[in-house]
Phi, psi and omega in degrees: 000147181236070192291352166311326176242346189216167177279139158269134185227124175244125180232128178271139172237102175290352189048210181288073182215141159085118174297183180282316170314310190283338179289320178303318177291323179290308171300325168313305183292321184289324184299312187289352195244354184308131174292151175308324190289141173252039191277350181231125172285150179236141197229137166242111167267104193252171163297138188323309183303339180270344186294320178310300188296329179288319176308303188298316179288326182259018186288339172245037177230180182266015181280134173240151184259140170234180179240165191266333179207177155194183181254168199259340180261161179298316184200187174133181183292058189230078200296143180082358193257171170219151186259162173320299191294335181287318175300309180306323181290354179265351172088024181285151178244345185233163164201133169294125191234133164072044170287150192293342177281320181287328177293308189290307190267344184233018169071021183280121185271178172301322171305314166303308172323305189276352168280320167312312186287334174295326187289309183308319184290312170328309192269005189073019179279166160261106178300145160240124193249115196259138180217144183171161189248159171280179181285324171316296196309315183296312193296327172296327184078037170239019176322300200273342167287312181311301187288323169315304182304316177286337167291306174313298180296316183290339180270003182302118178083003178277124181299163167293334193276316180298312199298328187298343179259006202258133163247123183268139182248129171267107177229101173303119182301327197285341188251008166282108179059021180257346197065004175276140193217133174288155181297158172310297191308316175286326176288334185285313179305327179289301187293333161302310167305308178304318172295324186293317177300315176302323167295331157305314189271340182244330195093166187312297200301316178294314179299328192289310194264353179268137183285125176237106186279161163261137185228036179240085183062023169306136175213195183280348178260337162258354178313306186305317174293314187293312188285349169279352159305132182303327186256003184268085187274009183155191173218133175270096204270132180258258194294334184279352174273348185276002169248108171318309186292316177285339170286328174287332170302312179310306182299322175284333172296313174313328183270008177291151177305000000 
């Protein structure tokens, strides 16, 4: 982390977990147990059905509510979808864009990711843009080339001013939900490469100020070593965010000097 230039952001991605009743218990426990230190921003990216309650419960706290997905159109015949303006109207602040599960399971292309990113920014949301390689790409040693392509495609047409609101989450697909984790050195290397790509696209100032999270099975046991990397500015937490005490442990680590 380098707090001199950018914010540390710890975000939970609950995926398809927690009913509104379960979300209420989690939010109340988290809110009452937060550390006094305020060195990191905290986000809960919850299922759509949990959003209204989470926003209400966390309104007067320093915990922001995020969504896990959106549609790129403002409205239309898209059964089951939710638009960026609908989320913004609920006082959602963040939204995950391009998660590997959306790309792999639901066929989201780089063009779709770009359209969703644009829609989120138009609505005033802060996108968490996910990029990352699979095991075959890592073994072929094309990780950085592949992520460079993902970034260039996703950020096509995004202005420097808009880029200031974008968070990048590096999520190696081979480490998501598997219990495997990139070593701190591997994570730091790729996050550094991402910053280098942003430098070429937007210049040194924006690259230096962009928050880059690690999103591959970060937990309370490895968070300290991962966050010690210069270019790892937080985490997009999956499994470890489902338990409020485990999530709090990560928040405490991120708040350390």
